[in-house]
Amino acid sequence: MFRKRHTPDGEELLARLATLTAQTRELAELRRSQVELAIALQRDMLPTDLPEVPGFHLAARYAPAYTGLNVGGDWYDAFVLPDGRVGLSVGDVQGHTIDAAAFMGQVRVGLRALASVTSDPGELLTWTNDLLLSLDKDLFATCTFMRFDPATGVLESARAGHIPCVWATADGHAAVSDDEGGPPLGVLKGTPYPVTRYQLTLGGFFVLLTDGVVEGPSLSVDEGLDRIVRLASVAAVAGLEAHALAAAVLKNAELVGHEDDAAVLVVGHDTRAVTPQGGTGSRSPR
């Protein structure tokens, strides 16, 4: 009455297992190649050197962090503008794919290219935002861009959906910046981005970072920023150089349990330098 189901013999089972194993290996190799390509893109698109600015120190640290076969799109950048001032930027692309890494390169190159036309931080973010929207990508990026004038110590900052920076002075005062900011890049066409002006004082620091440094399963963003405030305050009082503070800030990223890239960019006023002049009218970070 009932037909006996055919049971595959051992050789047939082994053949099926071998086929599945080969397919799995091929898929894993493909994904591994994609990750390696994304990491190579990240490395090639980040600056190898930072500008040398007499009287000031610039330092950056970057730690790619990926979960499984995913990779993020954080970046930092610093370059000399046509008028001799210095452009500083950090940012974070939404998502953890090879597309995010490629989009990061487009944002960074776009900022550099448009900075040759306008270095005003607010205008620059507005133009970059419209450029990204014209690419018709389903991605967006957060970003902070600063225009730094070494002749006066003035920093002009605009922020697009990014976490705020941290400042510290040599007398131990330190806090999170309170600039207004605007929405991320690539979201809404024609968005204005307000500009806030700060004065970098003798022995002081400004720390630009991405959320992978301060936010993760083990720490909220506010708690993470408080830690960076304390680190910057101690570094300023102790007279540390920018590279030492950048290393300490990145070390903090190991404590947040994050699964994201972490990027840090620090500008510090050398305590051996002469106090900048001409900062009248600029906003003090206190």
CSV table of C-alpha atoms in Angstrom, one decimal, residues 79-83 87 108-120 123-124 127-128 145:
chain,number,residue,atom,x,y,z
A,79,PHE,CA,43.8,70.6,3.5
A,80,VAL,CA,45.0,74.1,2.7
A,81,LEU,CA,42.5,76.4,1.1
A,82,PRO,CA,43.3,78.8,-1.7
A,83,ASP,CA,43.5,81.7,0.7
A,87,GLY,CA,39.8,73.2,5.8
A,108,ARG,CA,35.2,64.0,0.6
A,109,VAL,CA,36.2,64.8,-3.0
A,110,GLY,CA,33.1,67.0,-3.4
A,111,LEU,CA,34.0,69.0,-0.3
A,112,ARG,CA,37.6,69.5,-1.6
A,113,ALA,CA,36.5,70.5,-5.1
A,114,LEU,CA,33.8,73.0,-4.0
A,115,ALA,CA,36.1,74.5,-1.4
A,116,SER,CA,38.2,75.9,-4.2
A,117,VAL,CA,35.1,78.0,-5.2
A,118,THR,CA,33.8,78.8,-1.7
A,119,SER,CA,35.4,78.1,1.6
A,120,ASP,CA,32.6,79.5,3.7
A,123,GLU,CA,27.8,77.6,1.7
A,124,LEU,CA,30.2,74.7,1.2
A,127,TRP,CA,26.6,73.2,-2.2
A,128,THR,CA,27.9,69.7,-1.3
A,145,PHE,CA,33.3,71.3,8.2
